[in-house]
Amino acid sequence: MARGYFASSATTSTTTTSTTTTCLISPSANGLPPPASPPPPAPYNLAKPLGVTPLVRAKTEAWSGYTLATLPARLSARMPLDLAIVPRAHWLSRVRSCLRLLIIVLSGAVVCMLVHTLEIYRGNRYLDLRHGELPMTWPAHTNLAPTIVLLAIASANFLASVAILSLSLKRSFRRPIRSRDAYRIIAGSFGVILWITAIVVFHLLDKASKASLGRYSCTNSATLSNGRFQYRAVCEEQGIAFYTAVGAATAEALTLITLAMSAIRSVKYQASEPTLTVRDKKHSISSGSQIYKPRKRSPSTL
């Protein structure tokens, strides 16, 4: 509602007489909005020196045309993308882990069976005999070399496989590195050679010597001795240990093949280096762009 106030004044002089009327209208008259009050001054509104730009400019309008993909719940949105994106392990790495676990099981079985045969050889001499049983006797110079060689190599391979599998749980150990791949291939080749040596020595010495633990027990496998068929148990466990060692050597060879494939894959991946397209100012525009390959820097210069 508009309000008006009128004031009149009269002035009389000797020559002229004039009347002045003043009309005062409130700001809300005729539906006009009241004038806006000036904004309050910002505190600490210091002038910035010329030539100085802020290090970080937070402009939300710069991100208006982009959409960010949702990150997993276990990752933080503030984490850089280079650190947030974790590549999955290659299928060769998973196959190699399964083979390593199989090697641990097979080599552990070989160790257990050979240790049990040695316990029978050493522990069943002084047991009481039952009716119809004969004392379990062994040759005066029983050849234990085949059993000891296979047992030693199976034990070493078991411990090495456990250590490798424990280290493979670390992501840095599974990462393909050229020098590390070379060491893995050398160690894998050494393990395969040891398995082949143990199998060949066990087979040749067991067949050549009549007094070996395996051959003598197989010859007398039908004899009733203290503890019943102890010779038969030694014969069967020696044979099972031999074929189990063959399986472990095969798994070790397959692991070496996967290592070689991973090394070849890492070399091919490192060979495809990125190239930059740089225009040389010395030449004319018609000469086009030249491919520039970044120069490798030695670690000492970094």
Short mmCIF file of C-alpha atoms in Angstrom, two decimals:
data_model
loop_
_atom_site.label_atom_id
_atom_site.label_comp_id
_atom_site.label_asym_id
_atom_site.label_seq_id
_atom_site.Cartn_x
_atom_site.Cartn_y
_atom_site.Cartn_z
CA MET A 1 0.00 0.00 0.00
CA ALA A 2 1.48 3.33 -1.05
CA ARG A 3 1.41 6.18 1.33
CA GLY A 4 1.78 9.81 0.28
CA TYR A 5 2.53 12.81 2.34
CA PHE A 6 1.85 16.26 1.01
CA ALA A 7 3.41 19.41 2.29
CA SER A 8 2.66 22.88 1.08
CA SER A 9 4.39 26.13 1.71
CA ALA A 10 3.53 29.66 0.64
CA THR A 11 5.96 32.45 0.10
CA THR A 12 4.81 36.02 -0.19
CA SER A 13 6.91 38.86 -1.30
CA THR A 14 6.26 42.33 -2.48
CA THR A 15 6.49 41.39 -6.12
CA THR A 16 5.40 37.75 -6.57
CA THR A 17 3.56 35.08 -4.69
CA SER A 18 4.50 31.39 -5.17
CA THR A 19 3.17 28.19 -3.75
CA THR A 20 5.35 25.02 -3.53
CA THR A 21 3.87 21.56 -2.99
CA THR A 22 6.09 18.58 -2.07
CA CYS A 23 4.91 14.96 -2.50
CA LEU A 24 6.73 12.22 -0.56
CA ILE A 25 6.11 8.63 -1.68
CA SER A 26 7.29 5.62 0.23
CA PRO A 27 9.67 3.13 -1.59
CA SER A 28 6.93 0.52 -1.89
CA ALA A 29 4.77 2.79 -3.95
CA ASN A 30 3.69 1.59 -7.40
CA GLY A 31 4.89 -1.98 -6.54
CA LEU A 32 8.62 -1.15 -6.89
CA PRO A 33 11.03 -3.28 -4.79
CA PRO A 34 13.13 -1.58 -2.20
CA PRO A 35 16.71 -0.85 -3.25
CA ALA A 36 19.16 -3.61 -2.37
CA SER A 37 21.58 -2.87 0.37
CA PRO A 38 25.26 -3.07 -0.59
CA PRO A 39 27.00 -6.35 0.36
CA PRO A 40 29.02 -6.26 3.55
CA PRO A 41 32.77 -6.08 3.01
CA ALA A 42 34.52 -9.44 3.23
CA PRO A 43 36.90 -9.77 6.19
CA TYR A 44 40.57 -9.71 5.39
CA ASN A 45 39.89 -8.70 1.80
CA LEU A 46 43.49 -8.06 0.95
CA ALA A 47 44.53 -7.23 -2.56
CA LYS A 48 46.68 -9.90 -4.28
CA PRO A 49 49.96 -8.77 -5.78
CA LEU A 50 50.15 -8.68 -9.51
CA GLY A 51 51.70 -11.66 -11.29
CA VAL A 52 50.89 -14.14 -8.51
CA THR A 53 48.40 -16.91 -9.26
CA PRO A 54 47.09 -19.38 -6.72
CA LEU A 55 48.51 -22.89 -6.82
CA VAL A 56 45.15 -24.61 -6.74
CA ARG A 57 42.00 -23.28 -8.34
CA ALA A 58 38.88 -25.07 -7.27
CA LYS A 59 36.47 -24.54 -10.15
CA THR A 60 33.47 -26.78 -10.09
CA GLU A 61 32.37 -25.68 -13.54
CA ALA A 62 35.53 -27.25 -15.02
CA TRP A 63 34.20 -30.71 -14.10
CA SER A 64 30.66 -30.15 -15.34
CA GLY A 65 31.15 -32.21 -18.52
CA TYR A 66 32.76 -35.23 -16.88
CA THR A 67 31.38 -38.13 -14.90
CA LEU A 68 33.51 -40.09 -12.46
CA ALA A 69 33.10 -43.85 -12.27
CA THR A 70 32.14 -45.26 -8.91
CA LEU A 71 35.03 -46.76 -6.98
CA PRO A 72 34.76 -49.93 -4.88
CA ALA A 73 33.64 -49.57 -1.32
CA ARG A 74 37.05 -50.54 0.05
CA LEU A 75 38.77 -47.69 -1.81
CA SER A 76 38.62 -44.06 -0.85
CA ALA A 77 37.36 -41.44 -3.28
CA ARG A 78 40.27 -39.22 -2.33
CA MET A 79 42.82 -41.84 -3.36
CA PRO A 80 44.63 -41.09 -6.64
CA LEU A 81 43.47 -43.17 -9.56
CA ASP A 82 46.97 -44.56 -10.17
CA LEU A 83 46.95 -46.04 -6.67
CA ALA A 84 43.27 -46.95 -6.55
CA ILE A 85 43.29 -49.12 -9.66
CA VAL A 86 44.82 -52.49 -8.69
CA PRO A 87 45.39 -54.87 -11.63
CA ARG A 88 44.35 -58.45 -11.23
CA ALA A 89 46.93 -61.20 -11.32
CA HIS A 90 47.58 -62.82 -14.68
CA TRP A 91 46.28 -66.35 -15.24
CA LEU A 92 49.87 -67.62 -15.50
CA SER A 93 50.51 -66.42 -11.96
CA ARG A 94 47.43 -68.23 -10.68
CA VAL A 95 48.38 -71.45 -12.51
CA ARG A 96 51.90 -71.19 -11.09
CA SER A 97 50.54 -70.83 -7.56
CA CYS A 98 48.38 -73.94 -8.00
CA LEU A 99 51.35 -75.91 -9.35
CA ARG A 100 53.50 -74.74 -6.45
CA LEU A 101 50.85 -75.93 -4.01
CA LEU A 102 50.74 -79.29 -5.80
CA ILE A 103 54.54 -79.58 -5.54
CA ILE A 104 54.33 -78.95 -1.80
CA VAL A 105 51.78 -81.74 -1.39
CA LEU A 106 53.70 -84.24 -3.55
CA SER A 107 57.12 -83.54 -2.08
CA GLY A 108 55.68 -83.68 1.44
CA ALA A 109 54.13 -87.07 0.64
CA VAL A 110 57.50 -88.37 -0.60
CA VAL A 111 59.19 -87.21 2.60
CA CYS A 112 56.55 -88.82 4.82
CA MET A 113 56.66 -92.18 3.04
CA LEU A 114 60.46 -92.41 2.99
CA VAL A 115 60.70 -91.43 6.65
CA HIS A 116 58.18 -94.16 7.50
CA THR A 117 60.24 -96.78 5.65
CA LEU A 118 63.34 -95.73 7.59
CA GLU A 119 61.37 -96.00 10.85
CA ILE A 120 60.37 -99.55 9.94
CA TYR A 121 63.97 -100.35 9.10
CA ARG A 122 65.25 -98.99 12.41
CA GLY A 123 62.41 -99.68 14.82
CA ASN A 124 61.04 -103.18 14.28
CA ARG A 125 64.08 -105.24 15.25
CA TYR A 126 63.39 -105.98 18.88
CA LEU A 127 59.63 -106.56 18.93
CA ASP A 128 58.25 -109.79 20.36
CA LEU A 129 57.45 -112.43 17.75
CA ARG A 130 54.01 -113.93 17.36
CA HIS A 131 53.26 -117.54 16.50
CA GLY A 132 54.52 -118.34 13.02
CA GLU A 133 56.45 -115.08 12.56
CA LEU A 134 60.10 -114.72 11.71
CA PRO A 135 62.35 -111.94 12.99
CA MET A 136 62.57 -109.06 10.56
CA THR A 137 66.16 -109.02 9.43
CA TRP A 138 68.01 -106.82 7.02
CA PRO A 139 71.32 -107.33 5.24
CA ALA A 140 74.44 -106.44 7.20
CA HIS A 141 75.23 -103.68 4.71
CA THR A 142 71.86 -102.40 3.63
CA ASN A 143 72.19 -99.82 0.86
CA LEU A 144 70.29 -96.77 2.06
CA ALA A 145 71.81 -94.40 -0.50
CA PRO A 146 68.79 -94.34 -2.90
CA THR A 147 66.37 -93.60 -0.07
CA ILE A 148 68.59 -90.93 1.50
CA VAL A 149 69.21 -89.12 -1.83
CA LEU A 150 65.53 -88.98 -2.72
CA LEU A 151 64.59 -87.99 0.82
CA ALA A 152 67.13 -85.14 0.92
CA ILE A 153 66.08 -83.66 -2.42
CA ALA A 154 62.37 -84.00 -1.63
CA SER A 155 62.88 -82.24 1.71
CA ALA A 156 64.85 -79.39 0.11
CA ASN A 157 62.23 -78.96 -2.59
CA PHE A 158 59.45 -78.98 -0.01
CA LEU A 159 61.07 -76.19 2.03
CA ALA A 160 61.89 -74.15 -1.10
CA SER A 161 58.32 -74.47 -2.39
CA VAL A 162 56.89 -73.34 0.95
CA ALA A 163 59.18 -70.29 0.95
CA ILE A 164 58.30 -69.39 -2.66
CA LEU A 165 54.58 -69.74 -2.02
CA SER A 166 54.85 -67.55 1.07
CA LEU A 167 56.70 -64.85 -0.88
CA SER A 168 54.21 -65.02 -3.74
CA LEU A 169 51.53 -63.68 -1.40
CA LYS A 170 53.27 -60.31 -1.68
CA ARG A 171 52.18 -58.30 -4.71
CA SER A 172 55.69 -56.95 -5.33
CA PHE A 173 57.06 -60.49 -5.67
CA ARG A 174 54.49 -61.37 -8.35
CA ARG A 175 55.22 -58.21 -10.33
CA PRO A 176 57.10 -59.03 -13.56
CA ILE A 177 60.69 -57.73 -13.41
CA ARG A 178 63.27 -58.78 -15.95
CA SER A 179 66.11 -59.52 -13.52
CA ARG A 180 63.81 -61.24 -11.07
CA ASP A 181 62.35 -63.41 -13.84
CA ALA A 182 65.86 -64.51 -14.77
CA TYR A 183 66.57 -65.56 -11.18
CA ARG A 184 63.28 -67.45 -11.02
CA ILE A 185 64.02 -69.33 -14.23
CA ILE A 186 67.50 -70.26 -13.01
CA ALA A 187 66.13 -71.47 -9.66
CA GLY A 188 63.35 -73.41 -11.39
CA SER A 189 65.82 -75.08 -13.76
CA PHE A 190 67.98 -76.04 -10.80
CA GLY A 191 64.96 -77.60 -9.07
CA VAL A 192 64.02 -79.63 -12.15
CA ILE A 193 67.62 -80.87 -12.50
CA LEU A 194 67.66 -81.93 -8.83
CA TRP A 195 64.42 -83.88 -9.19
CA ILE A 196 65.64 -85.65 -12.33
CA THR A 197 68.95 -86.49 -10.64
CA ALA A 198 67.20 -87.90 -7.55
CA ILE A 199 64.82 -90.03 -9.64
CA VAL A 200 67.57 -91.42 -11.86
CA VAL A 201 69.91 -92.15 -8.92
CA PHE A 202 67.13 -93.81 -6.94
CA HIS A 203 66.11 -96.02 -9.85
CA LEU A 204 69.63 -97.03 -10.90
CA LEU A 205 70.97 -97.73 -7.41
CA ASP A 206 67.82 -99.59 -6.37
CA LYS A 207 68.05 -101.89 -9.39
CA ALA A 208 71.83 -102.35 -9.22
CA SER A 209 72.07 -103.31 -5.54
CA LYS A 210 70.34 -106.39 -4.15
CA ALA A 211 70.80 -105.04 -0.62
CA SER A 212 68.99 -101.76 -1.20
CA LEU A 213 66.07 -101.02 1.08
CA GLY A 214 63.46 -101.09 -1.66
CA ARG A 215 64.67 -104.12 -3.60
CA TYR A 216 65.31 -106.30 -0.54
CA SER A 217 61.90 -105.51 0.92
CA CYS A 218 60.17 -106.29 -2.39
CA THR A 219 62.04 -109.62 -2.61
CA ASN A 220 60.79 -110.64 0.88
CA SER A 221 57.37 -108.99 0.67
CA ALA A 222 55.52 -112.30 1.32
CA THR A 223 57.47 -113.09 4.50
CA LEU A 224 55.64 -112.88 7.82
CA SER A 225 57.79 -110.92 10.22
CA ASN A 226 57.28 -109.06 13.45
CA GLY A 227 54.53 -106.57 12.78
CA ARG A 228 53.18 -108.87 10.02
CA PHE A 229 53.87 -107.74 6.42
CA GLN A 230 56.43 -105.05 7.17
CA TYR A 231 58.55 -105.93 4.12
CA ARG A 232 55.51 -105.47 1.92
CA ALA A 233 54.78 -102.09 3.50
CA VAL A 234 58.35 -100.91 2.85
CA CYS A 235 58.22 -102.16 -0.75
CA GLU A 236 54.90 -100.42 -1.48
CA GLU A 237 55.92 -97.14 0.12
CA GLN A 238 59.23 -97.09 -1.74
CA GLY A 239 57.41 -97.59 -5.06
CA ILE A 240 54.74 -94.99 -4.30
CA ALA A 241 57.42 -92.49 -3.25
CA PHE A 242 59.25 -93.02 -6.55
CA TYR A 243 56.18 -92.34 -8.73
CA THR A 244 55.15 -89.42 -6.53
CA ALA A 245 58.59 -87.92 -7.08
CA VAL A 246 58.06 -88.30 -10.84
CA GLY A 247 54.80 -86.36 -10.52
CA ALA A 248 56.50 -83.64 -8.46
CA ALA A 249 59.25 -83.31 -11.07
CA THR A 250 56.60 -82.95 -13.80
CA ALA A 251 54.84 -80.21 -11.85
CA GLU A 252 58.19 -78.45 -11.34
CA ALA A 253 58.82 -78.59 -15.10
CA LEU A 254 55.38 -77.10 -15.80
CA THR A 255 56.11 -74.33 -13.29
CA LEU A 256 59.34 -73.58 -15.14
CA ILE A 257 57.40 -73.33 -18.42
CA THR A 258 54.98 -70.81 -16.89
CA LEU A 259 57.94 -68.78 -15.61
CA ALA A 260 59.43 -68.68 -19.11
CA MET A 261 56.09 -67.58 -20.58
CA SER A 262 55.75 -64.82 -17.99
CA ALA A 263 59.30 -63.63 -18.72
CA ILE A 264 58.61 -63.48 -22.47
CA ARG A 265 55.37 -61.62 -21.83
CA SER A 266 57.10 -59.05 -19.60
CA VAL A 267 59.83 -58.49 -22.20
CA LYS A 268 57.23 -57.86 -24.91
CA TYR A 269 55.35 -55.51 -22.61
CA GLN A 270 58.49 -53.50 -21.83
CA ALA A 271 59.55 -53.42 -25.49
CA SER A 272 56.44 -51.47 -26.53
CA GLU A 273 57.48 -48.11 -25.11
CA PRO A 274 55.25 -45.05 -25.61
CA THR A 275 56.20 -42.58 -28.35
CA LEU A 276 55.51 -38.85 -28.36
CA THR A 277 54.63 -36.77 -31.43
CA VAL A 278 56.70 -33.59 -31.32
CA ARG A 279 56.82 -30.89 -33.96
CA ASP A 280 60.29 -29.58 -34.69
CA LYS A 281 60.45 -25.80 -35.00
CA LYS A 282 63.59 -25.90 -37.13
CA HIS A 283 61.73 -27.44 -40.03
CA SER A 284 58.79 -26.10 -41.92
CA ILE A 285 55.21 -26.96 -41.19
CA SER A 286 55.00 -28.98 -44.39
CA SER A 287 57.62 -31.39 -43.09
CA GLY A 288 55.04 -32.74 -40.65
CA SER A 289 55.52 -34.16 -37.18
CA GLN A 290 58.41 -36.33 -36.15
CA ILE A 291 58.20 -39.32 -33.82
CA TYR A 292 60.23 -38.79 -30.70
CA LYS A 293 61.19 -41.81 -28.59
CA PRO A 294 62.04 -41.00 -24.96
CA ARG A 295 65.60 -41.80 -24.01
CA LYS A 296 66.16 -44.34 -21.27
CA ARG A 297 67.77 -42.93 -18.16
CA SER A 298 70.00 -44.98 -15.95
CA PRO A 299 69.01 -45.37 -12.29
CA SER A 300 72.07 -43.38 -11.23
CA THR A 301 70.77 -40.25 -13.00
CA LEU A 302 67.31 -40.42 -11.46
#
